[in-house]
GROMACS .gro file of C-alpha atoms in nm:
model
  494
    1UNK     CA    1   3.456  -5.338   8.469
    2UNK     CA    2   3.787  -5.470   8.313
    3UNK     CA    3   3.960  -5.320   8.005
    4UNK     CA    4   4.231  -5.466   7.787
    5UNK     CA    5   4.551  -5.303   7.749
    6UNK     CA    6   4.631  -5.140   7.437
    7UNK     CA    7   4.948  -5.246   7.278
    8UNK     CA    8   5.201  -4.993   7.170
    9UNK     CA    9   5.111  -4.960   6.831
   10UNK     CA   10   4.748  -4.890   6.900
   11UNK     CA   11   4.861  -4.621   7.139
   12UNK     CA   12   5.043  -4.469   6.846
   13UNK     CA   13   4.743  -4.491   6.619
   14UNK     CA   14   4.529  -4.300   6.899
   15UNK     CA   15   4.816  -4.048   6.897
   16UNK     CA   16   4.795  -3.982   6.541
   17UNK     CA   17   4.432  -3.958   6.557
   18UNK     CA   18   4.460  -3.681   6.817
   19UNK     CA   19   4.704  -3.505   6.571
   20UNK     CA   20   4.485  -3.518   6.251
   21UNK     CA   21   4.150  -3.454   6.423
   22UNK     CA   22   4.264  -3.248   6.704
   23UNK     CA   23   4.053  -3.430   6.958
   24UNK     CA   24   4.137  -3.521   7.306
   25UNK     CA   25   3.843  -3.772   7.393
   26UNK     CA   26   4.083  -4.060   7.484
   27UNK     CA   27   3.762  -4.307   7.548
   28UNK     CA   28   3.585  -4.232   7.221
   29UNK     CA   29   3.887  -4.240   7.008
   30UNK     CA   30   3.960  -4.595   7.149
   31UNK     CA   31   3.632  -4.687   7.101
   32UNK     CA   32   3.617  -4.568   6.715
   33UNK     CA   33   3.907  -4.730   6.642
   34UNK     CA   34   3.806  -5.044   6.781
   35UNK     CA   35   3.490  -5.041   6.571
   36UNK     CA   36   3.711  -4.983   6.265
   37UNK     CA   37   3.944  -5.284   6.361
   38UNK     CA   38   4.201  -5.033   6.435
   39UNK     CA   39   4.189  -4.886   6.049
   40UNK     CA   40   4.320  -4.521   6.102
   41UNK     CA   41   4.183  -4.396   5.769
   42UNK     CA   42   3.830  -4.535   5.830
   43UNK     CA   43   3.806  -4.405   6.169
   44UNK     CA   44   3.915  -4.057   6.090
   45UNK     CA   45   3.670  -4.058   5.792
   46UNK     CA   46   3.386  -4.159   6.016
   47UNK     CA   47   3.505  -3.884   6.273
   48UNK     CA   48   3.481  -3.615   6.007
   49UNK     CA   49   3.147  -3.732   5.897
   50UNK     CA   50   2.941  -3.777   6.210
   51UNK     CA   51   3.194  -3.722   6.506
   52UNK     CA   52   3.159  -3.973   6.780
   53UNK     CA   53   2.785  -4.035   6.755
   54UNK     CA   54   2.848  -4.375   6.559
   55UNK     CA   55   3.053  -4.439   6.910
   56UNK     CA   56   2.833  -4.280   7.177
   57UNK     CA   57   2.486  -4.409   7.089
   58UNK     CA   58   2.539  -4.816   7.075
   59UNK     CA   59   2.788  -4.759   7.382
   60UNK     CA   60   2.482  -4.568   7.581
   61UNK     CA   61   2.263  -4.853   7.505
   62UNK     CA   62   2.547  -5.124   7.632
   63UNK     CA   63   2.592  -4.938   7.936
   64UNK     CA   64   2.223  -4.912   8.034
   65UNK     CA   65   2.169  -5.293   7.948
   66UNK     CA   66   2.485  -5.391   8.138
   67UNK     CA   67   2.382  -5.185   8.434
   68UNK     CA   68   2.010  -5.336   8.460
   69UNK     CA   69   2.082  -5.705   8.395
   70UNK     CA   70   2.438  -5.800   8.302
   71UNK     CA   71   2.389  -6.151   8.342
   72UNK     CA   72   2.074  -6.154   8.089
   73UNK     CA   73   2.254  -5.927   7.806
   74UNK     CA   74   2.539  -6.176   7.815
   75UNK     CA   75   2.783  -5.914   7.808
   76UNK     CA   76   3.143  -6.039   7.863
   77UNK     CA   77   3.442  -5.865   8.037
   78UNK     CA   78   3.521  -5.612   7.726
   79UNK     CA   79   3.230  -5.357   7.626
   80UNK     CA   80   3.426  -5.272   7.284
   81UNK     CA   81   3.389  -5.642   7.175
   82UNK     CA   82   3.016  -5.616   7.234
   83UNK     CA   83   2.987  -5.277   7.075
   84UNK     CA   84   3.120  -5.427   6.742
   85UNK     CA   85   2.935  -5.743   6.768
   86UNK     CA   86   2.596  -5.572   6.830
   87UNK     CA   87   2.678  -5.326   6.529
   88UNK     CA   88   2.764  -5.578   6.291
   89UNK     CA   89   2.518  -5.876   6.398
   90UNK     CA   90   2.222  -5.697   6.584
   91UNK     CA   91   2.204  -5.421   6.356
   92UNK     CA   92   2.182  -5.173   6.649
   93UNK     CA   93   2.391  -4.904   6.479
   94UNK     CA   94   2.309  -4.960   6.128
   95UNK     CA   95   2.520  -4.638   6.013
   96UNK     CA   96   2.827  -4.745   6.153
   97UNK     CA   97   2.842  -5.082   6.009
   98UNK     CA   98   2.732  -4.936   5.648
   99UNK     CA   99   3.029  -4.701   5.715
  100UNK     CA  100   3.283  -4.919   5.781
  101UNK     CA  101   3.155  -5.169   5.525
  102UNK     CA  102   3.150  -4.900   5.230
  103UNK     CA  103   3.530  -4.798   5.368
  104UNK     CA  104   3.617  -5.164   5.321
  105UNK     CA  105   3.456  -5.144   4.967
  106UNK     CA  106   3.641  -4.848   4.898
  107UNK     CA  107   3.978  -5.001   4.941
  108UNK     CA  108   3.907  -5.221   4.648
  109UNK     CA  109   3.886  -4.943   4.435
  110UNK     CA  110   4.230  -4.945   4.218
  111UNK     CA  111   4.419  -4.635   4.295
  112UNK     CA  112   4.572  -4.374   4.049
  113UNK     CA  113   4.906  -4.461   3.915
  114UNK     CA  114   5.162  -4.237   4.080
  115UNK     CA  115   5.332  -3.976   3.895
  116UNK     CA  116   5.689  -3.945   4.008
  117UNK     CA  117   5.964  -3.703   3.964
  118UNK     CA  118   6.213  -3.786   3.714
  119UNK     CA  119   6.610  -3.816   3.794
  120UNK     CA  120   6.891  -3.622   3.696
  121UNK     CA  121   7.078  -3.894   3.540
  122UNK     CA  122   7.012  -3.765   3.175
  123UNK     CA  123   7.239  -3.440   3.282
  124UNK     CA  124   7.519  -3.672   3.356
  125UNK     CA  125   7.454  -3.908   3.073
  126UNK     CA  126   7.519  -3.581   2.848
  127UNK     CA  127   7.823  -3.495   3.028
  128UNK     CA  128   7.947  -3.806   2.984
  129UNK     CA  129   7.863  -3.803   2.622
  130UNK     CA  130   8.041  -3.492   2.535
  131UNK     CA  131   8.362  -3.577   2.728
  132UNK     CA  132   8.361  -3.946   2.520
  133UNK     CA  133   8.559  -3.894   2.184
  134UNK     CA  134   8.468  -4.120   1.884
  135UNK     CA  135   8.746  -4.389   1.812
  136UNK     CA  136   8.800  -4.412   1.451
  137UNK     CA  137   9.031  -4.691   1.444
  138UNK     CA  138   8.767  -4.931   1.558
  139UNK     CA  139   8.526  -4.846   1.308
  140UNK     CA  140   8.776  -4.843   1.011
  141UNK     CA  141   8.910  -5.201   1.138
  142UNK     CA  142   8.570  -5.360   1.138
  143UNK     CA  143   8.482  -5.226   0.791
  144UNK     CA  144   8.833  -5.357   0.663
  145UNK     CA  145   8.695  -5.687   0.851
  146UNK     CA  146   8.387  -5.697   0.630
  147UNK     CA  147   8.550  -5.659   0.316
  148UNK     CA  148   8.667  -6.012   0.331
  149UNK     CA  149   8.320  -6.117   0.400
  150UNK     CA  150   8.092  -6.245   0.087
  151UNK     CA  151   7.839  -5.987  -0.029
  152UNK     CA  152   7.513  -6.260  -0.024
  153UNK     CA  153   7.591  -6.347   0.319
  154UNK     CA  154   7.606  -5.966   0.443
  155UNK     CA  155   7.279  -5.919   0.244
  156UNK     CA  156   7.160  -6.236   0.429
  157UNK     CA  157   7.243  -6.110   0.756
  158UNK     CA  158   7.134  -5.750   0.730
  159UNK     CA  159   6.781  -5.891   0.615
  160UNK     CA  160   6.760  -6.122   0.901
  161UNK     CA  161   6.816  -5.824   1.147
  162UNK     CA  162   6.586  -5.580   0.980
  163UNK     CA  163   6.301  -5.860   1.010
  164UNK     CA  164   6.366  -5.911   1.392
  165UNK     CA  165   6.486  -5.594   1.535
  166UNK     CA  166   6.305  -5.374   1.284
  167UNK     CA  167   6.154  -5.088   1.509
  168UNK     CA  168   5.773  -5.017   1.509
  169UNK     CA  169   5.659  -4.706   1.385
  170UNK     CA  170   5.669  -4.391   1.642
  171UNK     CA  171   5.764  -4.671   1.895
  172UNK     CA  172   5.947  -4.466   2.213
  173UNK     CA  173   6.313  -4.516   2.151
  174UNK     CA  174   6.522  -4.715   2.380
  175UNK     CA  175   6.821  -4.472   2.403
  176UNK     CA  176   6.877  -4.128   2.363
  177UNK     CA  177   7.007  -4.023   2.051
  178UNK     CA  178   7.255  -3.761   2.130
  179UNK     CA  179   7.330  -3.680   1.772
  180UNK     CA  180   6.969  -3.533   1.723
  181UNK     CA  181   6.986  -3.361   2.095
  182UNK     CA  182   6.896  -2.982   2.072
  183UNK     CA  183   6.886  -2.862   2.429
  184UNK     CA  184   6.750  -2.496   2.313
  185UNK     CA  185   6.436  -2.652   2.131
  186UNK     CA  186   6.126  -2.456   2.199
  187UNK     CA  187   5.773  -2.468   2.080
  188UNK     CA  188   5.559  -2.102   2.180
  189UNK     CA  189   5.218  -2.097   2.204
  190UNK     CA  190   5.045  -1.760   2.354
  191UNK     CA  191   4.731  -1.912   2.490
  192UNK     CA  192   4.926  -2.150   2.749
  193UNK     CA  193   5.191  -2.197   2.989
  194UNK     CA  194   5.426  -2.411   2.783
  195UNK     CA  195   5.737  -2.554   2.926
  196UNK     CA  196   6.010  -2.717   2.769
  197UNK     CA  197   6.249  -2.795   3.047
  198UNK     CA  198   6.307  -2.808   3.411
  199UNK     CA  199   6.029  -3.072   3.432
  200UNK     CA  200   6.078  -3.133   3.790
  201UNK     CA  201   6.013  -2.747   3.887
  202UNK     CA  202   5.716  -2.756   3.667
  203UNK     CA  203   5.575  -3.083   3.876
  204UNK     CA  204   5.651  -2.921   4.223
  205UNK     CA  205   5.473  -2.570   4.083
  206UNK     CA  206   5.167  -2.804   4.010
  207UNK     CA  207   5.176  -2.975   4.324
  208UNK     CA  208   5.241  -2.704   4.545
  209UNK     CA  209   4.990  -2.486   4.359
  210UNK     CA  210   4.706  -2.774   4.325
  211UNK     CA  211   4.691  -2.720   3.932
  212UNK     CA  212   4.661  -2.921   3.651
  213UNK     CA  213   4.977  -3.057   3.437
  214UNK     CA  214   4.964  -3.223   3.069
  215UNK     CA  215   5.279  -3.354   2.961
  216UNK     CA  216   5.276  -3.422   2.568
  217UNK     CA  217   5.542  -3.612   2.438
  218UNK     CA  218   5.670  -3.647   2.082
  219UNK     CA  219   5.930  -3.712   1.834
  220UNK     CA  220   6.088  -3.532   1.483
  221UNK     CA  221   5.826  -3.718   1.306
  222UNK     CA  222   5.502  -3.664   1.531
  223UNK     CA  223   5.588  -3.306   1.652
  224UNK     CA  224   5.268  -3.174   1.467
  225UNK     CA  225   5.053  -3.351   1.683
  226UNK     CA  226   5.144  -3.042   1.947
  227UNK     CA  227   5.014  -2.776   1.711
  228UNK     CA  228   4.714  -2.952   1.636
  229UNK     CA  229   4.620  -3.036   1.979
  230UNK     CA  230   4.673  -2.710   2.106
  231UNK     CA  231   4.521  -2.502   1.806
  232UNK     CA  232   4.203  -2.742   1.863
  233UNK     CA  233   3.899  -2.522   1.895
  234UNK     CA  234   3.755  -2.700   2.173
  235UNK     CA  235   4.064  -2.730   2.363
  236UNK     CA  236   4.111  -2.335   2.345
  237UNK     CA  237   3.787  -2.300   2.437
  238UNK     CA  238   3.803  -2.522   2.766
  239UNK     CA  239   4.190  -2.491   2.848
  240UNK     CA  240   4.305  -2.187   2.704
  241UNK     CA  241   4.360  -1.833   2.827
  242UNK     CA  242   4.003  -1.772   2.878
  243UNK     CA  243   3.913  -2.124   2.923
  244UNK     CA  244   3.743  -2.274   3.253
  245UNK     CA  245   4.057  -2.497   3.347
  246UNK     CA  246   4.428  -2.364   3.346
  247UNK     CA  247   4.691  -2.630   3.235
  248UNK     CA  248   5.042  -2.630   3.304
  249UNK     CA  249   5.172  -2.792   2.969
  250UNK     CA  250   5.504  -2.963   2.950
  251UNK     CA  251   5.599  -3.041   2.552
  252UNK     CA  252   5.890  -3.263   2.519
  253UNK     CA  253   6.055  -3.389   2.181
  254UNK     CA  254   6.253  -3.708   2.297
  255UNK     CA  255   6.476  -3.697   2.009
  256UNK     CA  256   6.611  -3.321   2.091
  257UNK     CA  257   6.556  -3.325   2.469
  258UNK     CA  258   6.715  -3.601   2.682
  259UNK     CA  259   6.524  -3.474   2.977
  260UNK     CA  260   6.212  -3.554   2.774
  261UNK     CA  261   6.316  -3.908   2.709
  262UNK     CA  262   6.360  -3.967   3.065
  263UNK     CA  263   6.029  -3.836   3.132
  264UNK     CA  264   5.889  -4.095   2.867
  265UNK     CA  265   6.123  -4.376   3.036
  266UNK     CA  266   5.993  -4.299   3.371
  267UNK     CA  267   5.634  -4.311   3.277
  268UNK     CA  268   5.671  -4.630   3.062
  269UNK     CA  269   5.597  -4.444   2.711
  270UNK     CA  270   5.516  -4.722   2.480
  271UNK     CA  271   5.445  -4.477   2.168
  272UNK     CA  272   5.477  -4.125   2.062
  273UNK     CA  273   5.314  -3.912   2.077
  274UNK     CA  274   5.199  -3.971   2.415
  275UNK     CA  275   4.958  -3.766   2.653
  276UNK     CA  276   4.971  -3.753   3.037
  277UNK     CA  277   4.716  -3.551   3.260
  278UNK     CA  278   4.877  -3.528   3.603
  279UNK     CA  279   4.708  -3.366   3.953
  280UNK     CA  280   4.749  -3.388   4.294
  281UNK     CA  281   4.413  -3.588   4.317
  282UNK     CA  282   4.255  -3.925   4.451
  283UNK     CA  283   3.988  -4.145   4.336
  284UNK     CA  284   3.927  -4.306   4.684
  285UNK     CA  285   3.813  -4.082   4.952
  286UNK     CA  286   3.984  -4.293   5.213
  287UNK     CA  287   4.331  -4.226   5.052
  288UNK     CA  288   4.511  -3.890   5.079
  289UNK     CA  289   4.568  -3.712   4.759
  290UNK     CA  290   4.929  -3.750   4.575
  291UNK     CA  291   5.046  -3.684   4.223
  292UNK     CA  292   4.856  -3.907   3.997
  293UNK     CA  293   4.831  -3.977   3.644
  294UNK     CA  294   4.455  -3.931   3.560
  295UNK     CA  295   4.484  -3.998   3.209
  296UNK     CA  296   4.743  -4.166   2.959
  297UNK     CA  297   4.741  -4.206   2.589
  298UNK     CA  298   4.990  -4.388   2.362
  299UNK     CA  299   4.865  -4.285   2.045
  300UNK     CA  300   4.923  -4.509   1.709
  301UNK     CA  301   5.071  -4.353   1.393
  302UNK     CA  302   4.758  -4.439   1.221
  303UNK     CA  303   4.563  -4.171   1.442
  304UNK     CA  304   4.793  -3.872   1.395
  305UNK     CA  305   4.736  -3.886   0.993
  306UNK     CA  306   4.614  -3.590   0.816
  307UNK     CA  307   4.249  -3.688   0.776
  308UNK     CA  308   4.190  -3.839   1.119
  309UNK     CA  309   4.421  -3.607   1.346
  310UNK     CA  310   4.135  -3.356   1.435
  311UNK     CA  311   3.927  -3.628   1.541
  312UNK     CA  312   4.178  -3.783   1.729
  313UNK     CA  313   4.228  -3.439   1.940
  314UNK     CA  314   3.863  -3.416   1.925
  315UNK     CA  315   3.832  -3.727   2.131
  316UNK     CA  316   4.140  -3.645   2.377
  317UNK     CA  317   4.024  -3.288   2.439
  318UNK     CA  318   3.671  -3.464   2.541
  319UNK     CA  319   3.850  -3.713   2.771
  320UNK     CA  320   4.051  -3.434   2.953
  321UNK     CA  321   3.753  -3.231   2.957
  322UNK     CA  322   3.552  -3.497   3.146
  323UNK     CA  323   3.812  -3.578   3.379
  324UNK     CA  324   3.944  -3.217   3.474
  325UNK     CA  325   3.566  -3.164   3.549
  326UNK     CA  326   3.534  -3.445   3.769
  327UNK     CA  327   3.853  -3.393   3.978
  328UNK     CA  328   3.856  -3.013   3.967
  329UNK     CA  329   3.638  -2.991   4.275
  330UNK     CA  330   3.919  -3.162   4.472
  331UNK     CA  331   4.171  -2.905   4.351
  332UNK     CA  332   3.954  -2.593   4.435
  333UNK     CA  333   3.919  -2.734   4.770
  334UNK     CA  334   4.275  -2.787   4.844
  335UNK     CA  335   4.333  -2.434   4.705
  336UNK     CA  336   4.084  -2.274   4.937
  337UNK     CA  337   4.210  -2.512   5.229
  338UNK     CA  338   4.581  -2.368   5.139
  339UNK     CA  339   4.435  -2.014   5.103
  340UNK     CA  340   4.275  -2.052   5.473
  341UNK     CA  341   4.592  -2.181   5.614
  342UNK     CA  342   4.803  -1.913   5.419
  343UNK     CA  343   4.573  -1.649   5.568
  344UNK     CA  344   4.589  -1.817   5.891
  345UNK     CA  345   4.939  -1.810   5.888
  346UNK     CA  346   4.972  -1.465   5.793
  347UNK     CA  347   4.690  -1.385   6.076
  348UNK     CA  348   4.920  -1.559   6.312
  349UNK     CA  349   5.214  -1.379   6.185
  350UNK     CA  350   5.079  -1.038   6.220
  351UNK     CA  351   4.953  -1.114   6.553
  352UNK     CA  352   5.300  -1.229   6.655
  353UNK     CA  353   5.463  -0.926   6.494
  354UNK     CA  354   5.234  -0.693   6.638
  355UNK     CA  355   5.266  -0.847   6.990
  356UNK     CA  356   5.642  -0.821   6.943
  357UNK     CA  357   5.624  -0.440   6.843
  358UNK     CA  358   5.401  -0.401   7.182
  359UNK     CA  359   5.676  -0.560   7.379
  360UNK     CA  360   5.927  -0.342   7.208
  361UNK     CA  361   5.729  -0.053   7.255
  362UNK     CA  362   5.678  -0.142   7.609
  363UNK     CA  363   6.055  -0.177   7.624
  364UNK     CA  364   6.118   0.164   7.492
  365UNK     CA  365   5.863   0.329   7.710
  366UNK     CA  366   6.024   0.148   8.007
  367UNK     CA  367   6.378   0.266   7.904
  368UNK     CA  368   6.260   0.631   7.883
  369UNK     CA  369   6.071   0.591   8.188
  370UNK     CA  370   6.378   0.489   8.385
  371UNK     CA  371   6.615   0.724   8.193
  372UNK     CA  372   6.363   0.977   8.294
  373UNK     CA  373   6.377   0.873   8.667
  374UNK     CA  374   6.736   0.855   8.650
  375UNK     CA  375   6.758   1.215   8.511
  376UNK     CA  376   6.563   1.330   8.789
  377UNK     CA  377   6.741   1.170   9.079
  378UNK     CA  378   7.100   1.322   8.908
  379UNK     CA  379   6.948   1.645   8.917
  380UNK     CA  380   6.821   1.626   9.261
  381UNK     CA  381   7.191   1.472   9.352
  382UNK     CA  382   7.343   1.775   9.154
  383UNK     CA  383   7.160   2.018   9.360
  384UNK     CA  384   7.286   1.880   9.673
  385UNK     CA  385   7.618   1.836   9.547
  386UNK     CA  386   7.643   2.220   9.450
  387UNK     CA  387   7.519   2.304   9.811
  388UNK     CA  388   7.795   2.079   9.955
  389UNK     CA  389   8.046   2.265   9.771
  390UNK     CA  390   7.902   2.602   9.856
  391UNK     CA  391   7.905   2.493  10.224
  392UNK     CA  392   8.295   2.366  10.206
  393UNK     CA  393   8.616   2.531  10.142
  394UNK     CA  394   8.657   2.349   9.833
  395UNK     CA  395   8.710   2.670   9.621
  396UNK     CA  396   8.949   2.823   9.836
  397UNK     CA  397   9.138   2.512   9.897
  398UNK     CA  398   9.145   2.473   9.524
  399UNK     CA  399   9.235   2.796   9.413
  400UNK     CA  400   9.576   2.883   9.670
  401UNK     CA  401   9.754   3.068   9.409
  402UNK     CA  402   9.547   3.325   9.219
  403UNK     CA  403   9.759   3.520   9.002
  404UNK     CA  404   9.519   3.537   8.700
  405UNK     CA  405   9.281   3.802   8.759
  406UNK     CA  406   8.944   3.832   8.558
  407UNK     CA  407   8.628   3.964   8.557
  408UNK     CA  408   8.309   3.755   8.511
  409UNK     CA  409   7.923   3.901   8.430
  410UNK     CA  410   7.669   3.662   8.594
  411UNK     CA  411   7.326   3.733   8.512
  412UNK     CA  412   7.256   3.927   8.838
  413UNK     CA  413   7.590   4.047   8.935
  414UNK     CA  414   7.972   4.079   8.840
  415UNK     CA  415   8.271   3.927   9.038
  416UNK     CA  416   8.591   3.967   8.995
  417UNK     CA  417   8.803   3.616   9.097
  418UNK     CA  418   9.148   3.520   9.130
  419UNK     CA  419   9.263   3.217   8.947
  420UNK     CA  420   9.565   2.966   9.027
  421UNK     CA  421   9.679   2.896   8.670
  422UNK     CA  422   9.708   2.517   8.738
  423UNK     CA  423   9.352   2.440   8.790
  424UNK     CA  424   9.150   2.352   8.492
  425UNK     CA  425   8.870   2.570   8.310
  426UNK     CA  426   8.595   2.303   8.450
  427UNK     CA  427   8.675   2.397   8.785
  428UNK     CA  428   8.598   2.767   8.663
  429UNK     CA  429   8.256   2.640   8.540
  430UNK     CA  430   8.192   2.436   8.876
  431UNK     CA  431   8.232   2.761   9.060
  432UNK     CA  432   8.019   2.949   8.846
  433UNK     CA  433   7.767   2.701   8.866
  434UNK     CA  434   7.773   2.720   9.233
  435UNK     CA  435   7.693   3.087   9.193
  436UNK     CA  436   7.402   3.006   8.981
  437UNK     CA  437   7.225   2.769   9.194
  438UNK     CA  438   6.974   2.840   9.469
  439UNK     CA  439   7.052   2.759   9.827
  440UNK     CA  440   6.937   2.448  10.003
  441UNK     CA  441   6.974   2.297  10.376
  442UNK     CA  442   7.173   1.994  10.379
  443UNK     CA  443   7.369   1.776  10.625
  444UNK     CA  444   7.523   1.492  10.398
  445UNK     CA  445   7.845   1.427  10.240
  446UNK     CA  446   7.808   1.440   9.879
  447UNK     CA  447   8.181   1.446   9.777
  448UNK     CA  448   8.138   1.127   9.605
  449UNK     CA  449   7.895   1.249   9.333
  450UNK     CA  450   7.987   1.234   8.969
  451UNK     CA  451   7.938   1.540   8.764
  452UNK     CA  452   7.848   1.483   8.414
  453UNK     CA  453   7.997   1.830   8.286
  454UNK     CA  454   7.644   1.910   8.171
  455UNK     CA  455   7.681   2.292   8.216
  456UNK     CA  456   7.352   2.484   8.117
  457UNK     CA  457   7.565   2.804   8.040
  458UNK     CA  458   7.884   2.901   7.820
  459UNK     CA  459   8.178   3.153   7.932
  460UNK     CA  460   8.232   3.365   7.660
  461UNK     CA  461   8.441   3.683   7.554
  462UNK     CA  462   8.206   3.949   7.401
  463UNK     CA  463   8.477   4.086   7.182
  464UNK     CA  464   8.609   3.986   6.980
  465UNK     CA  465   8.339   3.679   7.056
  466UNK     CA  466   8.525   3.358   7.181
  467UNK     CA  467   8.342   3.070   7.349
  468UNK     CA  468   8.579   2.894   7.612
  469UNK     CA  469   8.489   2.534   7.624
  470UNK     CA  470   8.787   2.337   7.646
  471UNK     CA  471   8.693   2.207   7.987
  472UNK     CA  472   9.003   2.004   8.088
  473UNK     CA  473   9.260   2.273   7.948
  474UNK     CA  474   9.443   2.435   8.238
  475UNK     CA  475   9.339   2.809   8.321
  476UNK     CA  476   9.692   2.952   8.202
  477UNK     CA  477   9.646   2.817   7.841
  478UNK     CA  478   9.309   2.970   7.797
  479UNK     CA  479   9.272   3.271   8.013
  480UNK     CA  480   9.464   3.604   8.057
  481UNK     CA  481   9.472   3.828   8.342
  482UNK     CA  482   9.265   4.131   8.315
  483UNK     CA  483   8.988   3.949   8.072
  484UNK     CA  484   8.640   4.044   8.097
  485UNK     CA  485   8.427   3.763   8.070
  486UNK     CA  486   8.006   3.691   8.030
  487UNK     CA  487   7.846   3.397   8.135
  488UNK     CA  488   7.577   3.314   7.872
  489UNK     CA  489   7.311   3.083   7.974
  490UNK     CA  490   7.148   2.807   7.741
  491UNK     CA  491   6.821   2.920   7.572
  492UNK     CA  492   6.665   2.635   7.732
  493UNK     CA  493   6.747   2.718   8.068
  494UNK     CA  494   6.532   2.930   8.291
   0.00000   0.00000   0.00000
């Protein structure tokens, strides 16, 4: 059975399918993508709904028919085309066809408007504004020239300009009025998480935590709308501190905050006040969630007058409640998935840390074991070295000019030795250690042994008590002839 070669872009789709679904069944992945005209989103959704059942069932039927009577069935060289035609024409797999058709219909659903971050141009504009100084001479010159224009003509020009360029009530300003700017302006409410600046940080926090973001933009003439909305009883009961849904609320006055003006400009605000409900959701299961504007309301000035503002806030609250209740399951699912991912990450991290600690513990044990083994080997070689010194004329060859006579009391005997003044105290210690060691039989040269000066005793003068431990000092500097010394073993020495 011949198969058509797969193009490079199709190979990439297969690899993306594997990455997202963690599946390694190349044949079924290829079949599923072929049925959906290589639409990756539709194929993934079908996979998560029914796995490869929609592929395996018609494939088995086709294979059976092809094996029994290939000429009668009329199948061609490519079974994947036959699967697709069978599913769409003869209805052998109505579920696959209906699923693909439903996804095609879902593609026609309008997407929610995307809610982008805002740029930082407003910050640069503030710096530019503060750096510029007004030029009084130009203004004075203009006023001086206007003195020569007839008054009636000026009134006519002014009336025409007012008629054509009169701003609409509560319309969004076309530019920032830096004269009214107040960067420290805030409105505080105890029952809500209200923000007045750093919009992009609030935006990112909302996205990362899968929460809701409510943006309310006003100006100096409509600022009372914020208090009316946030103090509305229905709004408090549903979105307040003890409510069902938690909101991050960004309140901005476009007359006092250039950042708020940038938000309104980015979100194409027409009138003030304006309300935007933003969340990381989607209205189409075949499209990945993104930060979207779920609700947008540019409120006319007539709906915020004192006699109807409560009705307006009630209606807005009703719409917000309806939409949040509809999309909240998506955010809850996303939060749970994020929590599971974070938990899995922590478990994996704890496992990695435990494994590293285990490796370090094994390494420490190995080092301790090697250290203990080296110590045991050293002690064995040391005993052989002491016996080698006993068997040789080491002491006699070293101590040729014994002019310093001292008495040394060992644990079991007293000895009198004559010391050469030029030898070191270490040599006397080594001589005493040979006296304290047991005799063994050896017949090997241990002259290359390196002694670590780890003597298990001290040479002291009983009265007045003094310890002689300057091992590298000559005898003539630390001992005098006629002294009586005592060998004192360490407490841990048997």
